Coordinates of N, CA and C and ligand atoms in Angstrom, one line a residue:
M1 N 0.9 -1.2 0.0 CA 0.0 0.0 0.0 C 0.9 1.4 0.1
H2 N 0.6 2.1 -0.7 CA 1.2 3.5 -0.9 C 1.1 4.2 0.2
H3 N 2.3 5.0 0.7 CA 1.9 5.9 2.0 C 3.1 7.0 1.8
I4 N 2.8 8.1 2.5 CA 3.8 9.1 2.7 C 4.0 9.3 4.1
T5 N 5.3 9.8 4.5 CA 5.5 10.1 5.7 C 5.8 11.9 6.0
I6 N 5.1 12.5 6.9 CA 5.2 13.7 7.2 C 5.6 14.0 8.4
R7 N 6.8 14.6 8.9 CA 7.3 14.8 10.1 C 7.4 13.4 10.9
G8 N 7.8 12.3 10.4 CA 7.9 11.1 10.9 C 6.5 10.5 11.1
V9 N 5.5 10.9 10.7 CA 4.0 10.2 10.9 C 3.7 9.6 9.5
R10 N 3.4 8.4 9.5 CA 2.9 7.7 8.3 C 1.4 7.9 8.0
I11 N 1.3 8.2 6.6 CA -0.3 8.4 6.2 C -0.5 7.5 5.1
D12 N -1.3 6.6 5.2 CA -1.6 5.5 4.0 C -2.6 6.2 3.1
D13 N -2.3 6.0 1.7 CA -3.1 6.5 0.7 C -4.2 5.6 0.2
V14 N -5.4 5.8 1.1 CA -6.3 4.7 0.9 C -7.6 5.6 0.8
T15 N -8.8 4.8 0.2 CA -10.0 5.3 0.0 C -11.0 4.7 1.1
Y16 N -12.2 5.1 1.0 CA -13.1 4.4 1.9 C -13.3 3.0 1.6
A17 N -13.3 2.7 0.3 CA -13.3 1.2 -0.1 C -12.2 0.6 0.5
D18 N -11.0 1.0 0.3 CA -9.8 0.4 0.6 C -10.0 0.2 2.3
V19 N -10.4 1.0 3.0 CA -10.7 0.9 4.5 C -11.6 -0.3 4.8
T20 N -12.6 -0.2 4.0 CA -13.7 -1.4 4.1 C -12.9 -2.7 3.9
D21 N -12.0 -2.8 2.8 CA -11.5 -4.0 2.6 C -10.5 -4.4 3.7
C22 N -9.8 -3.4 4.0 CA -8.8 -3.8 5.3 C -9.6 -4.3 6.4
I23 N -10.8 -3.8 6.7 CA -11.4 -4.0 7.8 C -12.1 -5.6 7.7
T24 N -12.5 -5.8 6.6 CA -12.9 -7.3 6.3 C -11.7 -8.2 6.8
G25 N -10.7 -8.0 6.4 CA -9.5 -8.7 6.8 C -9.2 -8.9 8.3
Y26 N -9.3 -7.6 8.9 CA -9.0 -7.5 10.4 C -10.1 -8.2 11.2
I27 N -11.4 -8.2 10.7 CA -12.4 -8.9 11.4 C -12.3 -10.6 11.3
A28 N -11.8 -10.7 10.1 CA -11.5 -12.3 9.9 C -10.4 -12.8 10.7
D29 N -9.1 -12.1 10.9 CA -8.0 -12.6 11.5 C -8.2 -12.6 13.0
G30 N -9.2 -12.0 13.5 CA -9.5 -12.1 15.0 C -8.8 -11.4 16.1
H31 N -7.6 -10.5 15.6 CA -6.8 -9.7 16.5 C -7.3 -8.5 16.6
P32 N -7.0 -7.6 17.6 CA -7.6 -6.2 17.6 C -6.6 -5.4 16.8
H33 N -7.2 -4.5 16.1 CA -6.7 -3.5 15.2 C -7.0 -2.0 15.4
H34 N -6.3 -1.0 15.1 CA -6.4 0.3 15.4 C -6.2 1.1 14.2
I35 N -7.2 1.9 13.8 CA -7.1 2.6 12.5 C -7.1 4.1 13.1
V36 N -6.2 5.0 12.7 CA -6.3 6.4 13.0 C -6.3 7.2 11.7
T37 N -7.0 8.5 12.2 CA -7.5 9.4 11.0 C -6.7 10.5 11.3
V38 N -5.3 10.6 10.5 CA -4.3 11.8 10.8 C -4.8 12.9 10.2
N39 N -4.6 14.0 10.9 CA -4.8 15.3 10.1 C -3.6 16.2 10.8
P40 N -3.5 17.5 10.5 CA -2.3 18.2 10.8 C -2.0 18.4 12.3
E41 N -3.2 18.4 13.0 CA -3.2 18.6 14.6 C -2.3 17.4 15.1
F42 N -2.8 16.3 14.5 CA -2.1 14.9 15.0 C -0.5 15.0 14.9
I43 N -0.2 15.5 13.5 CA 1.2 15.5 13.3 C 1.8 16.5 14.2
M44 N 1.4 17.7 14.6 CA 2.0 18.5 15.3 C 2.1 18.0 17.0
E45 N 1.1 17.3 17.4 CA 1.0 16.7 18.6 C 1.9 15.6 18.8
A46 N 2.2 14.9 17.6 CA 3.3 13.7 17.8 C 4.6 14.2 17.9
Q47 N 4.9 15.5 17.6 CA 6.2 16.1 17.7 C 6.7 16.3 19.0
H48 N 5.8 16.5 19.9 CA 6.3 16.5 21.4 C 5.5 15.7 22.3
N49 N 4.7 14.9 21.8 CA 4.1 13.8 22.8 C 4.5 12.3 22.1
E50 N 5.5 12.0 22.9 CA 6.1 10.7 22.5 C 5.2 9.5 22.6
P51 N 4.4 9.2 23.6 CA 3.3 8.2 23.7 C 2.4 8.2 22.6
F52 N 2.0 9.5 22.3 CA 0.9 9.6 21.0 C 1.7 9.2 19.7
R53 N 3.0 9.7 19.6 CA 3.7 9.4 18.3 C 3.8 7.8 18.2
H54 N 4.1 7.2 19.4 CA 4.5 5.8 19.5 C 2.9 4.9 18.8
V55 N 1.9 5.6 19.5 CA 0.6 5.0 19.0 C 0.4 4.9 17.4
L56 N 0.7 6.3 16.9 CA 0.6 6.5 15.5 C 1.4 5.5 14.8
E57 N 2.7 5.2 15.3 CA 3.5 4.3 14.7 C 3.0 2.9 14.7
Q58 N 2.4 2.6 15.6 CA 1.9 1.1 15.8 C 0.6 0.9 15.1
A59 N -0.1 2.1 14.7 CA -1.6 1.9 14.1 C -1.4 0.9 12.9
D60 N -2.6 0.2 12.8 CA -2.5 -0.8 11.7 C -2.8 0.0 10.3
L61 N -3.5 1.0 10.5 CA -3.9 1.9 9.3 C -3.9 3.4 9.7
A62 N -3.6 4.2 8.6 CA -3.5 5.6 9.2 C -4.0 6.5 7.8
T63 N -5.3 6.8 8.1 CA -6.1 7.5 6.9 C -5.7 9.1 6.8
P64 N -5.8 9.6 5.6 CA -5.4 11.1 5.5 C -6.7 11.8 5.8
D65 N -6.7 12.5 6.9 CA -7.8 13.4 7.3 C -7.2 14.8 7.4
G66 N -7.9 15.7 6.4 CA -7.3 17.0 6.7 C -6.7 17.4 5.2
F67 N -7.2 18.9 4.8 CA -6.8 19.3 3.5 C -5.3 19.4 3.7
G68 N -4.7 19.8 4.7 CA -3.3 20.2 4.7 C -2.5 19.0 4.2
L69 N -2.8 17.9 4.6 CA -2.2 16.7 4.2 C -2.2 16.3 2.7
M70 N -3.5 16.8 2.0 CA -3.5 16.7 0.6 C -2.6 17.6 -0.1
L71 N -2.5 18.9 0.6 CA -1.6 19.9 0.0 C -0.3 19.5 -0.1
V72 N 0.1 19.1 0.9 CA 1.6 18.7 1.2 C 1.9 17.6 0.2
S73 N 1.1 16.6 0.1 CA 1.2 15.4 -0.8 C 1.3 15.9 -2.1
R74 N 0.5 16.8 -2.6 CA 0.5 17.2 -4.1 C 1.8 18.0 -4.2
W75 N 2.0 18.7 -3.2 CA 3.3 19.6 -3.5 C 4.6 18.8 -3.5
R76 N 4.6 17.6 -2.8 CA 5.7 16.6 -2.8 C 5.8 15.7 -4.3
K77 N 4.6 16.0 -4.9 CA 4.3 15.1 -6.1 C 4.3 13.6 -5.8
T78 N 3.7 13.4 -4.6 CA 3.2 12.1 -4.2 C 1.9 12.2 -3.8
P79 N 0.8 12.5 -4.7 CA -0.6 13.0 -4.1 C -1.1 11.7 -3.6
L80 N -1.8 12.1 -2.5 CA -2.8 11.1 -1.8 C -4.1 11.3 -2.6
R81 N -4.8 10.2 -2.7 CA -6.0 10.3 -3.5 C -7.3 10.9 -3.1
M82 N -7.4 10.7 -1.8 CA -8.5 11.4 -1.1 C -8.4 11.7 0.3
R83 N -9.3 12.4 0.9 CA -9.5 12.5 2.4 C -10.3 11.4 3.0
V84 N -10.0 10.9 4.1 CA -10.8 9.8 4.7 C -10.8 10.2 6.2
T85 N -12.1 11.1 6.3 CA -12.3 11.6 7.7 C -13.0 10.8 8.5
G86 N -12.8 11.1 10.0 CA -13.6 10.3 11.0 C -15.0 10.3 10.7
V87 N -15.7 11.4 10.5 CA -17.2 11.5 10.4 C -17.7 10.6 9.2
D88 N -16.9 10.6 8.0 CA -17.1 10.1 6.9 C -17.0 8.7 6.9
L89 N -16.1 8.2 7.6 CA -15.7 6.9 8.0 C -16.9 6.2 8.6
V90 N -17.4 7.0 9.6 CA -18.5 6.3 10.4 C -19.6 6.2 9.6
T91 N -20.1 7.1 8.8 CA -21.1 6.8 7.8 C -20.8 5.8 6.7
H92 N -19.8 5.8 6.2 CA -19.4 4.8 5.1 C -19.3 3.3 5.9
L93 N -18.8 3.3 7.1 CA -18.7 1.9 7.6 C -19.9 1.4 8.2
T94 N -20.8 2.3 8.7 CA -22.1 1.8 9.2 C -22.8 1.2 8.1
A95 N -22.7 1.8 6.7 CA -23.4 1.3 5.5 C -22.8 -0.2 5.2
A96 N -21.5 -0.2 5.4 CA -20.9 -1.6 4.8 C -21.2 -2.6 6.0
A97 N -21.3 -2.2 7.3 CA -21.6 -3.0 8.5 C -23.1 -3.6 8.1
A98 N -23.7 -2.8 7.9 CA -25.4 -3.3 7.7 C -25.3 -4.4 6.5
Q99 N -24.6 -4.1 5.5 CA -24.4 -5.2 4.3 C -23.7 -6.4 4.7
R100 N -22.6 -6.3 5.7 CA -21.8 -7.5 5.9 C -22.1 -8.2 7.1
G101 N -23.1 -7.5 8.0 CA -23.4 -8.1 9.2 C -22.5 -7.7 10.4
W102 N -21.6 -6.8 10.2 CA -20.7 -6.4 11.4 C -21.3 -5.7 12.4
S103 N -21.1 -5.9 13.6 CA -21.6 -5.2 14.7 C -20.8 -3.9 15.2
I104 N -21.4 -2.9 15.8 CA -20.8 -1.8 16.1 C -21.1 -1.2 17.5
F105 N -20.1 -0.6 18.2 CA -20.3 0.1 19.5 C -20.0 1.4 19.3
F106 N -20.7 2.4 19.9 CA -20.5 3.7 20.0 C -20.1 4.1 21.4
L107 N -18.8 4.5 21.5 CA -18.2 4.9 22.7 C -17.7 6.4 22.7
G108 N -18.3 7.3 23.8 CA -17.8 8.6 23.8 C -18.8 9.7 23.6
A109 N -18.5 11.0 23.3 CA -19.4 12.2 23.3 C -19.9 12.3 24.5
A110 N -20.8 13.5 24.6 CA -21.7 13.8 25.7 C -22.7 12.9 25.9
P111 N -23.3 12.8 27.1 CA -24.3 11.8 27.3 C -25.5 12.2 26.3
G112 N -25.9 10.8 25.8 CA -27.2 11.1 24.9 C -26.7 11.3 23.5
V113 N -25.5 11.7 23.1 CA -25.2 12.1 21.6 C -25.0 10.9 21.0
A114 N -24.2 9.8 21.7 CA -24.0 8.6 20.7 C -25.2 7.8 20.4
E115 N -26.2 7.9 21.4 CA -27.5 7.1 21.2 C -28.2 8.0 20.0
Q116 N -28.3 9.4 19.9 CA -28.8 10.2 19.1 C -28.2 10.0 17.7
A117 N -27.0 9.7 17.6 CA -26.3 9.3 16.4 C -26.7 8.1 15.8
A118 N -26.6 7.2 16.9 CA -26.9 5.7 16.5 C -28.3 5.6 15.9
A119 N -29.5 6.5 16.6 CA -30.9 6.3 16.2 C -31.1 6.9 14.7
I120 N -30.0 8.0 14.4 CA -30.2 8.6 13.0 C -29.7 7.6 12.0
L121 N -28.5 7.0 12.4 CA -27.9 6.1 11.5 C -29.0 4.9 11.3
S122 N -29.3 4.3 12.3 CA -30.2 3.1 12.4 C -31.3 3.3 11.2
Q123 N -31.9 4.7 11.5 CA -33.1 5.0 10.7 C -32.9 5.1 9.1
S124 N -31.6 5.5 8.8 CA -31.2 5.6 7.4 C -30.4 4.4 6.8
T125 N -30.0 3.3 7.9 CA -29.5 2.3 7.4 C -30.2 0.8 7.8
P126 N -31.0 0.5 7.0 CA -31.8 -0.6 7.6 C -30.8 -2.1 7.8
G127 N -31.0 -2.6 8.8 CA -30.1 -3.9 9.0 C -29.0 -3.6 9.9
L128 N -28.6 -2.2 10.3 CA -27.6 -1.8 11.1 C -27.7 -2.5 12.6
N129 N -26.6 -3.0 13.0 CA -26.6 -3.7 14.3 C -25.5 -2.9 15.2
I130 N -26.2 -1.9 15.8 CA -25.4 -1.3 16.8 C -25.8 -1.8 18.1
V131 N -24.7 -2.6 18.8 CA -24.9 -3.3 19.9 C -24.4 -2.6 21.3
G132 N -24.3 -1.4 21.1 CA -24.1 -0.6 22.4 C -23.8 1.0 22.2
C133 N -24.1 1.6 23.1 CA -23.8 3.2 23.1 C -23.4 3.7 24.5
Y134 N -22.3 4.2 24.9 CA -22.1 4.6 26.2 C -21.1 5.9 26.0
A135 N -21.4 7.0 26.8 CA -20.5 8.0 26.8 C -19.3 7.9 27.7
G136 N -19.5 7.5 28.9 CA -18.2 7.1 29.7 C -17.3 8.4 29.5
S137 N -16.0 8.2 30.0 CA -14.9 9.3 29.8 C -13.7 8.6 29.6
P138 N -12.6 9.2 29.1 CA -11.4 8.6 28.7 C -10.5 8.5 30.0
Y139 N -10.9 8.7 31.1 CA -10.1 8.5 32.3 C -10.1 7.2 32.7
P140 N -8.9 6.7 33.4 CA -8.7 5.6 33.8 C -9.7 4.8 34.7
N141 N -10.3 5.6 35.7 CA -11.2 5.1 36.8 C -12.4 4.5 35.8
E142 N -12.7 4.9 34.6 CA -13.9 4.3 34.0 C -13.5 3.0 33.2
E143 N -12.3 2.6 33.2 CA -11.8 1.7 32.2 C -12.5 0.2 32.3
Q144 N -12.6 -0.2 33.7 CA -13.1 -1.4 34.1 C -14.4 -1.6 33.6
H145 N -15.4 -0.5 33.9 CA -16.7 -0.7 33.5 C -16.8 -0.6 32.0
I146 N -16.0 -0.1 31.3 CA -16.2 0.0 29.9 C -15.6 -1.3 29.2
H147 N -14.8 -1.8 29.8 CA -14.4 -3.1 29.4 C -15.4 -4.2 29.5
T148 N -16.1 -4.1 30.7 CA -17.2 -5.0 30.8 C -18.3 -4.8 29.9
L149 N -18.7 -3.5 29.6 CA -19.8 -3.5 28.7 C -19.4 -3.8 27.2
I150 N -18.3 -3.6 26.8 CA -17.6 -4.0 25.4 C -17.5 -5.6 25.2
R151 N -16.9 -6.0 26.5 CA -16.9 -7.5 26.4 C -18.0 -8.2 26.4
Q152 N -19.0 -7.6 27.0 CA -20.4 -8.3 26.8 C -20.9 -8.3 25.4
T153 N -20.5 -7.3 24.6 CA -21.2 -7.1 23.4 C -20.5 -7.5 22.1
Q154 N -19.1 -7.5 22.6 CA -18.1 -8.1 21.5 C -18.2 -7.6 20.1
P155 N -18.2 -6.1 20.0 CA -18.5 -5.5 18.7 C -17.3 -5.9 17.6
D156 N -17.7 -5.9 16.2 CA -16.6 -6.0 15.2 C -15.9 -4.6 15.1
I157 N -16.7 -3.5 15.3 CA -16.1 -2.2 15.2 C -16.5 -1.5 16.3
L158 N -15.6 -0.7 17.0 CA -15.7 0.2 18.1 C -15.4 1.5 17.6
F159 N -16.2 2.6 17.6 CA -15.8 3.9 17.4 C -15.7 4.6 18.8
V160 N -14.7 5.4 18.9 CA -14.3 6.0 20.0 C -14.2 7.6 19.9
A161 N -15.0 8.3 20.5 CA -15.2 9.8 20.4 C -14.9 10.5 21.7
Y162 N -13.5 10.6 21.8 CA -13.1 11.3 22.9 C -12.1 12.4 22.7
G163 N -12.0 12.8 21.3 CA -10.9 13.8 20.8 C -9.6 13.3 21.0
T164 N -8.7 13.8 20.0 CA -7.3 13.7 20.0 C -6.5 14.5 20.9
P165 N -5.6 13.9 21.6 CA -5.0 12.6 21.5 C -5.8 11.6 22.4
A166 N -6.6 12.0 23.3 CA -7.1 11.1 24.4 C -7.5 9.6 23.8
Q167 N -8.5 10.0 22.7 CA -9.0 8.6 22.1 C -8.2 7.6 21.6
E168 N -7.0 8.2 21.0 CA -5.9 7.0 20.5 C -5.2 6.7 21.6
L169 N -4.9 7.4 22.7 CA -4.2 6.8 24.0 C -5.0 5.8 24.4
W170 N -6.4 6.2 24.6 CA -7.2 5.2 25.2 C -7.3 3.9 24.5
I171 N -7.5 4.1 23.0 CA -7.6 2.7 22.4 C -6.2 1.8 22.7
A172 N -5.1 2.4 22.5 CA -4.0 1.9 22.7 C -3.8 1.1 24.1
R173 N -4.2 1.9 25.0 CA -4.2 1.3 26.5 C -5.1 0.0 26.6
N174 N -6.2 0.1 26.0 CA -7.3 -0.9 26.2 C -7.5 -2.0 25.0
R175 N -6.9 -1.8 24.0 CA -7.0 -2.5 22.8 C -7.2 -4.0 23.0
T176 N -6.2 -4.6 23.9 CA -6.3 -6.0 24.1 C -7.3 -6.5 25.0
A177 N -7.9 -5.7 25.9 CA -8.8 -6.0 27.0 C -10.3 -5.8 26.6
L178 N -10.6 -5.6 25.2 CA -11.9 -5.2 24.9 C -12.6 -6.2 24.0
H179 N -12.0 -7.2 23.3 CA -12.7 -8.0 22.4 C -13.4 -7.4 21.2
A180 N -12.9 -6.3 20.7 CA -13.4 -5.7 19.7 C -12.3 -6.0 18.5
S181 N -12.9 -6.1 17.4 CA -11.7 -6.3 16.2 C -11.2 -5.1 15.7
V182 N -12.0 -4.0 15.5 CA -11.3 -2.9 15.0 C -11.8 -1.6 15.8
M183 N -10.9 -0.8 16.2 CA -11.1 0.4 16.8 C -10.7 1.6 16.1
I184 N -11.7 2.5 16.2 CA -11.2 3.8 15.3 C -11.6 5.2 16.3
G185 N -10.6 6.1 16.6 CA -11.0 7.2 17.1 C -11.7 8.2 16.1
V186 N -12.8 8.7 16.6 CA -13.6 9.5 15.5 C -13.8 10.8 15.9
G187 N -13.3 11.5 16.9 CA -13.3 12.9 17.3 C -14.8 13.3 17.6
G188 N -15.2 14.5 16.9 CA -16.6 14.8 16.9 C -17.6 14.3 16.1
A189 N -17.3 13.0 15.4 CA -18.3 12.5 14.4 C -19.7 12.3 15.2
F190 N -19.8 12.0 16.2 CA -21.1 11.6 16.7 C -21.9 13.0 16.8
D191 N -21.1 14.0 17.3 CA -21.8 15.4 17.5 C -22.1 15.9 16.1
F192 N -21.5 15.6 15.0 CA -21.8 16.0 13.5 C -23.1 15.2 13.2
I193 N -23.1 13.9 13.3 CA -24.1 13.0 12.9 C -25.5 13.4 13.7
A194 N -25.3 13.6 15.0 CA -26.5 13.8 15.9 C -27.0 15.2 15.6
G195 N -26.3 16.1 14.9 CA -26.6 17.5 14.7 C -26.3 18.5 15.8
V196 N -25.3 18.1 16.8 CA -25.0 18.9 17.9 C -24.1 19.9 17.3
S197 N -23.1 19.5 16.5 CA -22.2 20.6 15.7 C -22.6 20.5 14.4
P198 N -22.5 21.8 13.7 CA -22.8 21.8 12.3 C -21.6 21.3 11.3
R199 N -21.8 20.5 10.3 CA -20.8 20.1 9.5 C -21.0 21.2 8.2
A200 N -19.5 21.6 7.7 CA -19.7 22.3 6.6 C -20.3 21.8 5.4
P201 N -20.9 22.8 4.7 CA -21.6 22.4 3.3 C -20.7 21.6 2.4
L202 N -21.2 20.7 1.6 CA -20.3 20.0 0.7 C -19.3 20.9 -0.1
W203 N -19.7 22.1 -0.6 CA -19.0 22.6 -1.6 C -17.7 23.2 -0.6
V204 N -18.0 23.6 0.5 CA -17.0 24.3 1.5 C -15.9 23.0 1.9
Q205 N -16.4 21.7 1.9 CA -15.5 20.7 2.2 C -14.6 20.6 0.9
K206 N -15.3 20.7 -0.2 CA -14.6 20.4 -1.6 C -13.6 21.4 -1.8
I207 N -13.6 22.6 -1.4 CA -12.6 23.6 -1.6 C -11.6 23.8 -0.5
G208 N -11.6 22.7 0.4 CA -10.5 22.6 1.4 C -10.8 23.6 2.5
M209 N -12.0 24.1 2.8 CA -12.2 25.3 3.8 C -13.0 24.7 5.1
E210 N -13.0 23.4 5.2 CA -13.8 22.9 6.3 C -13.2 23.4 7.6
W211 N -12.0 23.5 7.5 CA -11.4 23.9 8.8 C -11.7 25.4 9.1
L212 N -11.9 26.1 8.1 CA -12.3 27.7 8.5 C -13.7 27.8 9.0
Y213 N -14.5 26.8 8.2 CA -15.8 26.9 8.8 C -16.1 26.4 10.2
R214 N -15.3 25.4 10.5 CA -15.3 25.0 11.9 C -14.7 25.9 12.8
L215 N -13.9 26.8 12.4 CA -13.1 27.7 13.4 C -14.1 28.8 13.7
I216 N -15.0 29.2 12.7 CA -15.9 30.3 12.7 C -17.1 29.6 13.6
K217 N -17.6 28.6 13.3 CA -18.6 27.9 14.2 C -18.2 27.6 15.4
Q218 N -16.9 27.1 15.8 CA -16.4 26.7 17.2 C -15.3 27.6 17.4
P219 N -15.6 28.8 17.8 CA -14.3 29.8 18.0 C -13.4 29.4 19.0
W220 N -13.7 28.5 20.1 CA -12.8 28.0 21.0 C -11.7 27.2 20.3
R221 N -11.7 26.8 19.2 CA -10.7 26.1 18.5 C -9.6 26.9 18.1
W222 N -9.8 28.4 18.0 CA -8.9 29.1 17.5 C -7.4 29.0 17.8
R223 N -7.1 29.0 19.1 CA -5.8 28.8 19.6 C -5.2 27.5 19.1
R224 N -6.0 26.3 19.3 CA -5.4 25.1 18.8 C -5.0 25.1 17.4
M225 N -6.0 25.4 16.6 CA -5.8 25.3 15.1 C -5.0 26.5 14.7
M226 N -5.1 27.5 15.0 CA -4.3 28.7 14.4 C -2.8 28.4 14.6
L227 N -2.5 27.6 15.7 CA -1.2 27.4 16.1 C -0.8 26.1 15.1
A228 N -1.7 25.0 14.9 CA -1.3 23.9 14.5 C -1.1 23.8 13.1
V229 N -2.2 24.4 12.4 CA -2.3 24.4 10.8 C -0.9 25.2 10.2
P230 N -0.8 26.3 10.4 CA 0.2 27.1 9.9 C 1.7 26.4 10.3
L231 N 1.8 25.9 11.5 CA 3.0 25.3 12.0 C 3.2 24.1 11.2
F232 N 2.1 23.3 11.0 CA 2.2 22.1 10.2 C 2.7 22.4 8.6
L233 N 2.1 23.2 8.1 CA 2.4 23.6 6.8 C 3.9 24.1 6.6
W234 N 4.3 25.0 7.6 CA 5.7 25.6 7.6 C 6.7 24.3 7.9
S235 N 6.4 23.5 8.8 CA 7.4 22.5 9.2 C 7.3 21.4 8.1
A236 N 6.2 21.0 7.3 CA 6.3 20.1 6.2 C 7.1 20.7 5.1
L237 N 7.0 22.0 4.7 CA 7.7 22.7 3.8 C 9.3 22.6 4.2
R238 N 9.5 22.9 5.5 CA 11.0 23.0 5.8 C 11.6 21.5 5.7
E239 N 10.8 20.6 6.0 CA 11.3 19.2 6.1 C 11.7 18.8 4.8
R240 N 10.8 19.2 3.6 CA 11.1 18.8 2.3 C 12.3 19.5 1.9
T241 N 12.6 20.9 2.2 CA 13.7 21.6 1.8 C 15.1 21.1 2.3
T242 N 15.0 20.6 3.7 CA 16.1 20.1 4.5 C 16.5 18.8 3.7
S243 N 15.4 17.9 3.4 CA 15.9 16.7 3.1 C 16.2 16.7 1.6
A244 N 15.7 17.7 0.8 CA 16.5 17.9 -0.6 C 17.8 18.5 -0.5
Q245 N 18.2 19.1 0.7 CA 19.6 19.6 0.5 C 20.5 18.6 1.1
E246 N 20.1 17.4 1.6 CA 20.9 16.4 2.1 C 21.4 15.4 1.1
Ligands
UDP301 N1 -15.2 14.1 24.6 C1 -15.7 13.1 25.7 N2 -15.1 13.2 26.8 C2 -14.2 13.9 27.2 C3 -13.5 14.7 26.3 C4 -14.2 14.8 24.9 O1 -16.8 12.4 25.5 O2 -13.6 13.8 28.3 C5 -16.0 14.0 23.3 C6 -16.6 15.4 23.0 O3 -18.0 15.3 23.6 C7 -16.7 15.3 21.5 C8 -15.4 14.7 21.2 O4 -15.0 13.9 22.4 O5 -17.9 14.6 21.1 C9 -14.4 15.4 20.7 O6 -14.8 16.2 19.7 P1 -13.8 17.2 18.8 O7 -14.5 17.9 17.8 O8 -13.0 18.0 20.0 O9 -12.6 16.2 18.6 P2 -11.5 16.3 17.4 O10 -12.3 15.8 16.2 O11 -11.0 17.7 17.4 O12 -10.5 15.4 17.8

């Protein structure tokens, strides 16, 4: 599988169909697997957060989530084919799950939001088997209880919505204790699907401005994003220049 590496973080050049095919194999082999959806904030976080960087290295699949990654890949002349975002993965994989008989557990988000997202998806996707929803929290004192809930239901796919990097670290800590085949951190996906957070119109997504829309609608992200996105572009550019000189 083709991949690129930006600031030491691997990003696989996959489409939604490729991810579905990989998951078919993961479910068949019976081992736990971790899929991460890498965006510029992940890459910047990995530069100073060693445990998070290690989790990204160990992930079975790393999808390109974020227009910044597409820009850098094109500029390097090794273009990634498409963005594969957390929220769109949830909708694609629920459709695939209904067709293939996979079961799903929704973990995370504020109380009631996962249930609301699950109800909306179940209505639009006949045959969808959502075996559990639980808000919980990413803190270690909740882990035993969550293990019990997930072990009872043994989902094929577990979506975890605790935000980055908490959800990736949570999955890495708990992956062998859960009896779930595939685990994916999906950030604010349940909020988008439940309508708690507005998603940018499709044309805004297509021109690569979803980050700006999110910034306007959720201004508390200013500090985090205004630091991460330009820093990411600058450091990815610098990395290329430096390696070209070597
Ligand atoms: N969240 C949670 N418990 C926490 C912290 C966050 O359930 O202790 C949820 C929050 O309700 C939201 C998601 O994690 O649904 C994070 O969404 P955000 O859009 O911030 O994540 P990002 O996509 O930026 O990683």
